[in-house]
PDB file of C-alpha atoms in Angstrom:
ATOM      1  CA  MET A1369     -40.889 -69.071 -38.481  1.00 51.00           C
ATOM      2  CA  ALA A1370     -37.095 -68.503 -36.786  1.00 53.00           C
ATOM      3  CA  SER A1371     -36.599 -71.973 -35.015  1.00 57.00           C
ATOM      4  CA  GLY A1372     -36.174 -71.891 -30.771  1.00 57.00           C
ATOM      5  CA  LYS A1373     -32.955 -72.717 -31.078  1.00 57.00           C
ATOM      6  CA  ASN A1374     -32.537 -69.356 -33.154  1.00 61.00           C
ATOM      7  CA  SER A1375     -34.317 -66.998 -30.877  1.00 65.00           C
ATOM      8  CA  LYS A1376     -31.798 -67.825 -28.638  1.00 62.00           C
ATOM      9  CA  ALA A1377     -29.128 -67.268 -30.505  1.00 61.00           C
ATOM     10  CA  VAL A1378     -30.284 -64.091 -31.255  1.00 55.00           C
ATOM     11  CA  ARG A1379     -30.540 -63.413 -27.956  1.00 61.00           C
ATOM     12  CA  ASN A1380     -27.079 -64.755 -26.716  1.00 59.00           C
ATOM     13  CA  ALA A1381     -25.628 -62.185 -29.418  1.00 56.00           C
ATOM     14  CA  ARG A1382     -28.039 -59.061 -27.984  1.00 59.00           C
ATOM     15  CA  ALA A1383     -26.462 -60.304 -24.155  1.00 56.00           C
ATOM     16  CA  ALA A1384     -22.907 -60.375 -25.443  1.00 56.00           C
ATOM     17  CA  VAL A1385     -23.158 -56.773 -26.998  1.00 53.00           C
ATOM     18  CA  VAL A1386     -25.143 -55.234 -24.158  1.00 52.00           C
ATOM     19  CA  HIS A1387     -22.025 -56.278 -21.973  1.00 55.00           C
ATOM     20  CA  GLN A1388     -19.138 -55.731 -24.539  1.00 58.00           C
ATOM     21  CA  ARG A1389     -19.685 -51.647 -24.396  1.00 63.00           C
ATOM     22  CA  SER A1390     -17.099 -49.833 -24.074  1.00 72.00           C
ATOM     23  CA  THR A1391     -16.233 -48.406 -20.260  1.00 78.00           C
ATOM     24  CA  PRO A1392     -16.961 -44.503 -20.701  1.00 84.00           C
ATOM     25  CA  TRP A1393     -13.521 -43.246 -19.603  1.00 88.00           C
ATOM     26  CA  ALA A1394     -14.425 -39.522 -21.128  1.00 83.00           C
ATOM     27  CA  LEU A1395     -16.787 -38.853 -18.630  1.00 85.00           C
ATOM     28  CA  ILE A1396     -15.089 -40.594 -16.308  1.00 88.00           C
ATOM     29  CA  ALA A1397     -12.195 -38.241 -17.454  1.00 84.00           C
ATOM     30  CA  ALA A1398     -13.723 -35.175 -16.737  1.00 84.00           C
ATOM     31  CA  ILE A1399     -15.145 -35.711 -13.062  1.00 91.00           C
ATOM     32  CA  LEU A1400     -12.061 -36.204 -12.043  1.00 89.00           C
ATOM     33  CA  VAL A1401     -10.618 -33.360 -14.192  1.00 89.00           C
ATOM     34  CA  VAL A1402     -13.777 -31.292 -11.978  1.00 89.00           C
ATOM     35  CA  VAL A1403     -13.236 -33.430  -8.235  1.00 87.00           C
ATOM     36  CA  LEU A1404      -8.813 -31.940  -8.583  1.00 87.00           C
ATOM     37  CA  PHE A1405      -9.769 -28.352  -9.782  1.00 88.00           C
ATOM     38  CA  ALA A1406     -12.073 -28.245  -6.862  1.00 79.00           C
ATOM     39  CA  GLY A1407      -9.363 -30.073  -4.556  1.00 77.00           C
ATOM     40  CA  GLY A1408      -6.935 -27.406  -6.286  1.00 78.00           C
ATOM     41  CA  VAL A1409      -9.571 -24.435  -5.106  1.00 76.00           C
ATOM     42  CA  VAL A1410     -10.030 -25.759  -1.684  1.00 74.00           C
ATOM     43  CA  GLY A1411      -5.960 -26.239  -1.483  1.00 73.00           C
ATOM     44  CA  TYR A1412      -4.875 -22.368  -2.527  1.00 70.00           C
ATOM     45  CA  TYR A1413      -8.198 -21.095  -0.176  1.00 69.00           C
ATOM     46  CA  VAL A1414      -6.561 -23.238   2.874  1.00 65.00           C
ATOM     47  CA  VAL A1415      -3.317 -21.990   1.566  1.00 62.00           C
ATOM     48  CA  THR A1416      -4.499 -18.464   0.994  1.00 59.00           C
ATOM     49  CA  LYS A1417      -5.858 -18.067   4.508  1.00 64.00           C
ATOM     50  CA  ASN A1418      -3.074 -20.158   6.213  1.00 66.00           C
ATOM     51  CA  ASP A1419      -0.560 -17.002   4.038  1.00 63.00           C
ATOM     52  CA  LYS A1420      -2.370 -14.196   5.565  1.00 63.00           C
ATOM     53  CA  ASP A1421      -3.394 -15.523   9.223  1.00 63.00           C
ATOM     54  CA  ALA A1422       0.061 -15.642  10.101  1.00 68.00           C
ATOM     55  CA  LYS A1423       1.024 -12.664   8.287  1.00 67.00           C
ATOM     56  CA  ALA A1424      -2.003 -11.119  10.370  1.00 72.00           C
ATOM     57  CA  ALA A1425       0.196 -13.107  13.645  1.00 79.00           C
ATOM     58  CA  SER A1426       3.420 -11.657  12.560  1.00 82.00           C
ATOM     59  CA  LEU A1427       1.950  -8.026  12.608  1.00 91.00           C
ATOM     60  CA  ALA A1428       0.268  -8.155  15.968  1.00 94.00           C
ATOM     61  CA  ALA A1429       2.856  -6.329  17.775  1.00 95.00           C
ATOM     62  CA  TYR A1430       3.137  -3.402  15.573  1.00 98.00           C
ATOM     63  CA  THR A1431      -0.648  -2.802  15.725  1.00 97.00           C
ATOM     64  CA  PRO A1432      -1.106   0.472  17.432  1.00 97.00           C
ATOM     65  CA  SER A1433      -3.545   0.882  20.824  1.00 97.00           C
ATOM     66  CA  ALA A1434      -3.696   2.554  23.753  1.00 97.00           C
ATOM     67  CA  THR A1435      -1.250   0.141  25.684  1.00 97.00           C
ATOM     68  CA  ASN A1436       1.127   0.642  22.468  1.00 97.00           C
ATOM     69  CA  GLN A1437       0.566   3.739  20.725  1.00 98.00           C
ATOM     70  CA  ASP A1438       3.831   3.767  18.705  1.00 98.00           C
ATOM     71  CA  PRO A1439       4.675   0.582  17.906  1.00 98.00           C
ATOM     72  CA  SER A1440       7.512   1.519  15.290  1.00 98.00           C
ATOM     73  CA  THR A1441      10.005   2.087  18.310  1.00 98.00           C
ATOM     74  CA  LYS A1442       9.948  -1.977  17.875  1.00 97.00           C
ATOM     75  CA  ILE A1443      11.223  -1.895  14.524  1.00 98.00           C
ATOM     76  CA  GLN A1444      15.007  -1.327  14.186  1.00 98.00           C
ATOM     77  CA  GLY A1445      15.835   2.003  12.244  1.00 98.00           C
ATOM     78  CA  VAL A1446      12.925   4.106  12.453  1.00 98.00           C
ATOM     79  CA  VAL A1447      14.062   7.442  13.125  1.00 98.00           C
ATOM     80  CA  ALA A1448      11.650   9.923  14.804  1.00 98.00           C
ATOM     81  CA  GLN A1449      10.987  13.310  15.612  1.00 96.00           C
ATOM     82  CA  LYS A1450       8.385  15.643  16.849  1.00 96.00           C
ATOM     83  CA  TYR A1451       6.597  18.296  14.462  1.00 96.00           C
ATOM     84  CA  ALA A1452       3.501  20.942  15.738  1.00 93.00           C
ATOM     85  CA  GLY A1453       0.384  19.995  12.664  1.00 94.00           C
ATOM     86  CA  GLY A1454      -1.405  23.106  10.216  1.00 94.00           C
ATOM     87  CA  GLN A1455       1.783  24.699   9.119  1.00 95.00           C
ATOM     88  CA  HIS A1456       0.815  25.672   6.164  1.00 95.00           C
ATOM     89  CA  ILE A1457       2.544  27.687   3.066  1.00 94.00           C
ATOM     90  CA  ASP A1458       1.267  28.232  -0.812  1.00 94.00           C
ATOM     91  CA  ARG A1459       1.827  27.045  -3.571  1.00 93.00           C
ATOM     92  CA  THR A1460       4.795  29.328  -4.710  1.00 94.00           C
ATOM     93  CA  VAL A1461       6.871  29.227  -1.726  1.00 96.00           C
ATOM     94  CA  GLN A1462       9.612  26.064  -1.206  1.00 97.00           C
ATOM     95  CA  VAL A1463      10.032  24.700   2.591  1.00 98.00           C
ATOM     96  CA  ALA A1464      14.026  24.052   3.409  1.00 98.00           C
ATOM     97  CA  TYR A1465      13.581  20.634   4.579  1.00 98.00           C
ATOM     98  CA  THR A1466      16.293  19.090   6.962  1.00 96.00           C
ATOM     99  CA  HIS A1467      15.303  16.157   6.103  1.00 97.00           C
ATOM    100  CA  SER A1468      15.262  14.289   3.122  1.00 98.00           C
ATOM    101  CA  PRO A1469      12.500  13.164   1.986  1.00 98.00           C
ATOM    102  CA  PRO A1470      10.967  15.308   4.761  1.00 98.00           C
ATOM    103  CA  PHE A1471       8.344  13.540   7.244  1.00 98.00           C
ATOM    104  CA  GLY A1472       6.988  16.467   8.837  1.00 98.00           C
ATOM    105  CA  GLY A1473       6.694  19.997   9.292  1.00 97.00           C
ATOM    106  CA  SER A1474       5.535  23.271   7.239  1.00 97.00           C
ATOM    107  CA  HIS A1475       3.544  21.783   3.735  1.00 97.00           C
ATOM    108  CA  ASP A1476       1.470  23.437   1.558  1.00 97.00           C
ATOM    109  CA  TYR A1477      -2.203  23.845   1.862  1.00 95.00           C
ATOM    110  CA  ALA A1478      -3.412  21.171  -0.877  1.00 96.00           C
ATOM    111  CA  TRP A1479      -2.763  17.293   0.985  1.00 97.00           C
ATOM    112  CA  ALA A1480      -2.140  15.020  -2.710  1.00 98.00           C
ATOM    113  CA  SER A1481      -4.458  12.147  -3.630  1.00 98.00           C
ATOM    114  CA  CYS A1482      -3.012   9.201  -1.329  1.00 98.00           C
ATOM    115  CA  ASN A1483      -5.341   6.517  -1.447  1.00 97.00           C
ATOM    116  CA  GLY A1484      -3.373   4.009  -2.947  1.00 98.00           C
ATOM    117  CA  VAL A1485      -1.634   6.452  -5.525  1.00 98.00           C
ATOM    118  CA  VAL A1486       1.257   4.900  -7.066  1.00 98.00           C
ATOM    119  CA  TYR A1487       2.878   8.293  -8.462  1.00 98.00           C
ATOM    120  CA  PRO A1488       4.985   7.119 -12.009  1.00 98.00           C
ATOM    121  CA  THR A1489       6.571  11.254 -11.877  1.00 98.00           C
ATOM    122  CA  ALA A1490       8.737  13.099  -8.736  1.00 98.00           C
ATOM    123  CA  VAL A1491       5.910  14.807  -6.744  1.00 98.00           C
ATOM    124  CA  ARG A1492       6.141  17.687  -4.474  1.00 98.00           C
ATOM    125  CA  SER A1493       7.237  16.985  -1.350  1.00 98.00           C
ATOM    126  CA  GLU A1494       5.089  20.059   0.104  1.00 98.00           C
ATOM    127  CA  ASN A1495       1.794  18.215  -1.108  1.00 98.00           C
ATOM    128  CA  LEU A1496       3.062  15.058   0.560  1.00 98.00           C
ATOM    129  CA  VAL A1497       4.512  16.214   3.639  1.00 98.00           C
ATOM    130  CA  HIS A1498       0.268  17.657   4.754  1.00 98.00           C
ATOM    131  CA  SER A1499      -0.692  13.675   3.027  1.00 98.00           C
ATOM    132  CA  LEU A1500       1.565  12.560   5.943  1.00 98.00           C
ATOM    133  CA  GLU A1501      -0.536  15.223   8.532  1.00 98.00           C
ATOM    134  CA  HIS A1502      -3.599  13.428   7.211  1.00 98.00           C
ATOM    135  CA  GLY A1503      -2.487   9.706   8.590  1.00 98.00           C
ATOM    136  CA  ALA A1504      -0.952   8.929   5.290  1.00 98.00           C
ATOM    137  CA  VAL A1505       2.002   6.446   4.543  1.00 98.00           C
ATOM    138  CA  TRP A1506       4.467   7.383   1.801  1.00 99.00           C
ATOM    139  CA  ILE A1507       6.962   5.319   0.422  1.00 99.00           C
ATOM    140  CA  ALA A1508       9.646   7.114  -2.095  1.00 99.00           C
ATOM    141  CA  TYR A1509      12.188   5.050  -3.736  1.00 98.00           C
ATOM    142  CA  ASN A1510      15.433   5.747  -5.703  1.00 98.00           C
ATOM    143  CA  PRO A1511      14.613   5.538  -9.677  1.00 98.00           C
ATOM    144  CA  ASP A1512      17.856   4.337 -10.343  1.00 98.00           C
ATOM    145  CA  GLN A1513      18.052   1.632  -7.955  1.00 98.00           C
ATOM    146  CA  VAL A1514      14.236   0.661  -7.873  1.00 98.00           C
ATOM    147  CA  THR A1515      13.230  -1.061 -10.696  1.00 98.00           C
ATOM    148  CA  GLY A1516      11.782  -4.336 -12.010  1.00 98.00           C
ATOM    149  CA  GLY A1517      10.287  -7.316  -9.278  1.00 98.00           C
ATOM    150  CA  ALA A1518      11.398  -4.371  -6.804  1.00 98.00           C
ATOM    151  CA  LEU A1519       9.393  -2.223  -8.582  1.00 98.00           C
ATOM    152  CA  ASP A1520       6.014  -4.115  -8.517  1.00 98.00           C
ATOM    153  CA  THR A1521       6.898  -5.207  -4.880  1.00 98.00           C
ATOM    154  CA  LEU A1522       6.271  -1.883  -3.740  1.00 98.00           C
ATOM    155  CA  LYS A1523       3.620  -1.144  -6.252  1.00 98.00           C
ATOM    156  CA  ALA A1524       1.377  -3.538  -4.577  1.00 98.00           C
ATOM    157  CA  LYS A1525       2.015  -2.314  -0.930  1.00 98.00           C
ATOM    158  CA  VAL A1526      -0.011   0.627  -1.876  1.00 98.00           C
ATOM    159  CA  THR A1527      -1.938  -0.139  -5.533  1.00 97.00           C
ATOM    160  CA  GLY A1528      -6.081   0.115  -3.525  1.00 94.00           C
ATOM    161  CA  GLN A1529      -4.703   0.681   0.119  1.00 98.00           C
ATOM    162  CA  GLN A1530      -6.471   3.669   1.872  1.00 97.00           C
ATOM    163  CA  TYR A1531      -4.190   6.668   3.382  1.00 98.00           C
ATOM    164  CA  THR A1532      -0.294   5.310   1.135  1.00 98.00           C
ATOM    165  CA  VAL A1533       0.979   6.658  -1.416  1.00 98.00           C
ATOM    166  CA  MET A1534       4.218   5.723  -3.794  1.00 98.00           C
ATOM    167  CA  SER A1535       6.554   8.221  -5.781  1.00 98.00           C
ATOM    168  CA  PRO A1536       9.822   7.770  -7.257  1.00 98.00           C
ATOM    169  CA  TYR A1537      12.483  10.680  -5.206  1.00 98.00           C
ATOM    170  CA  PRO A1538      15.589  11.237  -7.736  1.00 97.00           C
ATOM    171  CA  GLY A1539      18.737  11.407  -5.744  1.00 97.00           C
ATOM    172  CA  LEU A1540      17.203   8.870  -2.743  1.00 98.00           C
ATOM    173  CA  ASP A1541      20.977   7.949  -0.805  1.00 98.00           C
ATOM    174  CA  GLN A1542      19.015   4.947  -0.388  1.00 98.00           C
ATOM    175  CA  PRO A1543      17.004   3.273  -2.579  1.00 98.00           C
ATOM    176  CA  ILE A1544      14.101   3.028  -0.057  1.00 98.00           C
ATOM    177  CA  SER A1545      12.889   5.415   1.879  1.00 98.00           C
ATOM    178  CA  LEU A1546       8.921   5.085   4.574  1.00 99.00           C
ATOM    179  CA  GLN A1547       7.494   8.324   5.667  1.00 98.00           C
ATOM    180  CA  SER A1548       4.918   8.724   8.390  1.00 98.00           C
ATOM    181  CA  TRP A1549       4.047  11.857  10.268  1.00 98.00           C
ATOM    182  CA  GLY A1550       7.728  12.409  11.999  1.00 98.00           C
ATOM    183  CA  HIS A1551       8.491   9.017  11.299  1.00 98.00           C
ATOM    184  CA  GLN A1552      10.954   7.810   8.401  1.00 98.00           C
ATOM    185  CA  LEU A1553      12.727   4.325   7.641  1.00 98.00           C
ATOM    186  CA  LYS A1554      15.384   3.956   5.029  1.00 98.00           C
ATOM    187  CA  LEU A1555      15.438   0.367   3.597  1.00 98.00           C
ATOM    188  CA  SER A1556      17.769  -1.126   0.663  1.00 98.00           C
ATOM    189  CA  ASP A1557      15.591  -4.316  -0.161  1.00 98.00           C
ATOM    190  CA  ALA A1558      12.056  -4.272  -1.438  1.00 98.00           C
ATOM    191  CA  ASN A1559      10.966  -7.685   0.164  1.00 98.00           C
ATOM    192  CA  ASP A1560      12.289  -6.569   3.628  1.00 98.00           C
ATOM    193  CA  PRO A1561       9.717  -7.057   5.977  1.00 98.00           C
ATOM    194  CA  ARG A1562      10.271  -3.400   8.134  1.00 98.00           C
ATOM    195  CA  ILE A1563       8.040  -2.189   5.690  1.00 98.00           C
ATOM    196  CA  ASP A1564       4.746  -4.321   6.456  1.00 98.00           C
ATOM    197  CA  GLU A1565       5.809  -3.142   9.849  1.00 98.00           C
ATOM    198  CA  PHE A1566       6.394   0.405   9.156  1.00 98.00           C
ATOM    199  CA  ILE A1567       2.854   0.531   7.260  1.00 98.00           C
ATOM    200  CA  SER A1568       0.893  -1.616  10.116  1.00 98.00           C
ATOM    201  CA  ALA A1569       2.391   0.797  12.826  1.00 98.00           C
ATOM    202  CA  LEU A1570       2.279   4.562  11.257  1.00 98.00           C
ATOM    203  CA  ARG A1571      -0.944   4.269   8.873  1.00 98.00           C
ATOM    204  CA  LEU A1572      -3.602   5.985  10.619  1.00 98.00           C
ATOM    205  CA  ASN A1573      -2.032   5.690  13.493  1.00 98.00           C
ATOM    206  CA  THR A1574      -4.384   7.959  15.666  1.00 97.00           C
ATOM    207  CA  TYR A1575      -2.228   8.479  18.379  1.00 98.00           C
ATOM    208  CA  GLN A1576       1.017   9.693  16.071  1.00 97.00           C
ATOM    209  CA  PHE A1577      -0.847  12.309  13.729  1.00 97.00           C
ATOM    210  CA  PRO A1578      -1.964  15.854  13.847  1.00 96.00           C
ATOM    211  CA  GLU A1579      -5.348  14.975  11.647  1.00 96.00           C
ATOM    212  CA  PRO A1580      -7.159  12.250  12.632  1.00 94.00           C
ATOM    213  CA  ARG A1581     -10.777  11.719   9.652  1.00 92.00           C
ATOM    214  CA  ALA A1582      -9.256  14.395   7.384  1.00 96.00           C
ATOM    215  CA  SER A1583      -9.320  13.201   3.817  1.00 96.00           C
ATOM    216  CA  CYS A1584      -6.556  11.242   1.710  1.00 97.00           C
ATOM    217  CA  ASN A1585      -8.908  11.958  -1.333  1.00 96.00           C
ATOM    218  CA  GLU A1586      -7.945  14.362  -4.499  1.00 94.00           C
ATOM    219  CA  THR A1587     -10.520  17.637  -3.424  1.00 86.00           C
ATOM    220  CA  ASP A1588      -9.882  20.663  -6.072  1.00 90.00           C
ATOM    221  CA  PRO A1589      -7.732  19.011  -9.192  1.00 93.00           C
ATOM    222  CA  THR A1590      -6.928  23.016  -9.510  1.00 93.00           C
ATOM    223  CA  VAL A1591      -4.932  22.803  -6.391  1.00 92.00           C
ATOM    224  CA  PHE A1592      -3.735  19.600  -6.937  1.00 96.00           C
ATOM    225  CA  SER A1593      -4.065  17.602  -9.793  1.00 97.00           C
ATOM    226  CA  GLN A1594      -3.829  13.879  -9.114  1.00 97.00           C
ATOM    227  CA  ASP A1595      -2.955  12.863 -12.951  1.00 97.00           C
ATOM    228  CA  ASN A1596      -1.070  16.182 -13.035  1.00 97.00           C
ATOM    229  CA  PRO A1597       1.045  16.764  -9.794  1.00 97.00           C
ATOM    230  CA  PRO A1598       2.984  19.343  -9.190  1.00 97.00           C
ATOM    231  CA  PRO A1599       6.610  18.055 -10.271  1.00 97.00           C
ATOM    232  CA  PHE A1600       9.492  17.269  -7.197  1.00 98.00           C
ATOM    233  CA  VAL A1601      12.145  20.112  -6.191  1.00 97.00           C
ATOM    234  CA  PRO A1602      14.588  19.313  -4.759  1.00 97.00           C
ATOM    235  CA  ALA A1603      14.284  21.145  -1.122  1.00 97.00           C
ATOM    236  CA  PRO A1604      16.594  24.980  -0.829  1.00 96.00           C
ATOM    237  CA  ALA A1605      19.231  24.865   1.731  1.00 95.00           C
ATOM    238  CA  PRO A1606      17.517  26.214   4.940  1.00 91.00           C
ATOM    239  CA  GLY A1607      17.473  29.831   5.453  1.00 91.00           C
ATOM    240  CA  ALA A1608      17.784  30.327   1.483  1.00 95.00           C
ATOM    241  CA  PRO A1609      16.011  33.469   0.882  1.00 94.00           C
ATOM    242  CA  GLY A1610      12.165  33.161   0.080  1.00 93.00           C
ATOM    243  CA  ALA A1611      12.291  29.917   1.689  1.00 96.00           C
ATOM    244  CA  ALA A1612       9.866  28.633   4.575  1.00 95.00           C
ATOM    245  CA  PRO A1613      11.220  27.146   7.484  1.00 95.00           C
ATOM    246  CA  GLU A1614      10.794  23.484   8.413  1.00 96.00           C
ATOM    247  CA  VAL A1615       9.174  24.462  11.725  1.00 93.00           C
ATOM    248  CA  SER A1616       7.924  27.598  11.928  1.00 80.00           C
ATOM    249  CA  ALA A1617       8.470  29.738  14.915  1.00 73.00           C
ATOM    250  CA  ASP A1618       4.698  31.310  15.071  1.00 74.00           C
ATOM    251  CA  ALA A1619       2.492  30.111  16.755  1.00 65.00           C
ATOM    252  CA  GLN A1620       0.032  31.959  14.682  1.00 68.00           C
ATOM    253  CA  ALA A1621       1.015  29.832  11.548  1.00 74.00           C
ATOM    254  CA  VAL A1622      -0.768  26.771  12.895  1.00 79.00           C
ATOM    255  CA  VAL A1623      -4.026  26.759  11.050  1.00 79.00           C
ATOM    256  CA  PRO A1624      -5.892  23.436  10.690  1.00 78.00           C
ATOM    257  CA  ASP A1625      -7.551  22.190   7.795  1.00 83.00           C
ATOM    258  CA  ALA A1626     -11.180  23.246   7.626  1.00 67.00           C
ATOM    259  CA  GLY A1627     -13.196  20.802   9.134  1.00 55.00           C
ATOM    260  CA  ALA A1628     -10.171  18.712  11.096  1.00 59.00           C
ATOM    261  CA  PRO A1629     -10.387  17.842  14.750  1.00 54.00           C
ATOM    262  CA  THR A1630      -8.224  19.802  16.662  1.00 48.00           C
ATOM    263  CA  GLY A1631      -8.449  17.963  20.250  1.00 43.00           C
TER     264      GLY A1631
END
């Protein structure tokens, strides 16, 4: 039988082993990682929300209302012109537009799909003008001058955004041109804050375009195909044989889209 002295020694040895167990650094590190990750997520959310709130506050003055029906008047460089809606032409006809890109006047019976669509190739102006009549904002850009990061910046403002459309426009006299019905703004910098101001002021601004609640979706791909749109052709000169005038003198030519409000 072990002596009491030996038993005590054994107990002391066991106690020493228990007290000498290593600190669980791996567990502590894992907990620290989780805490830091959670803090990062919360921090990101707070920063993102603050950025969104700041942007919303900066655009408040460019939000349409009954008492602020055309906020674009506060944006330096916007050109405005009144146009009657519903002046439709056949797909075989070109319009002798007086502005390049055009932003109102006679247009094709079919509108270009315009719910967040970024067209990789230049699109027929007559279809895009019809999209403006429905409340869309069209961002046109000179493909020789806007590339890389600047192009990505513009795409991010359009992709997935209702009643917004973008396409290259060959020969554009400025790198970027924004159009809504009866309004245009030409710019040189994709980071210009006036781009967001223009979109806020005029996209779906029911005080400024003829056909509220009209669609921006593709309807009949045999008439206008989003995946294979009719190509851009430069506008003919005013008075060119076979060309339609930008503004029709015939009141009977004004025919709203089927189902569109007329009041």
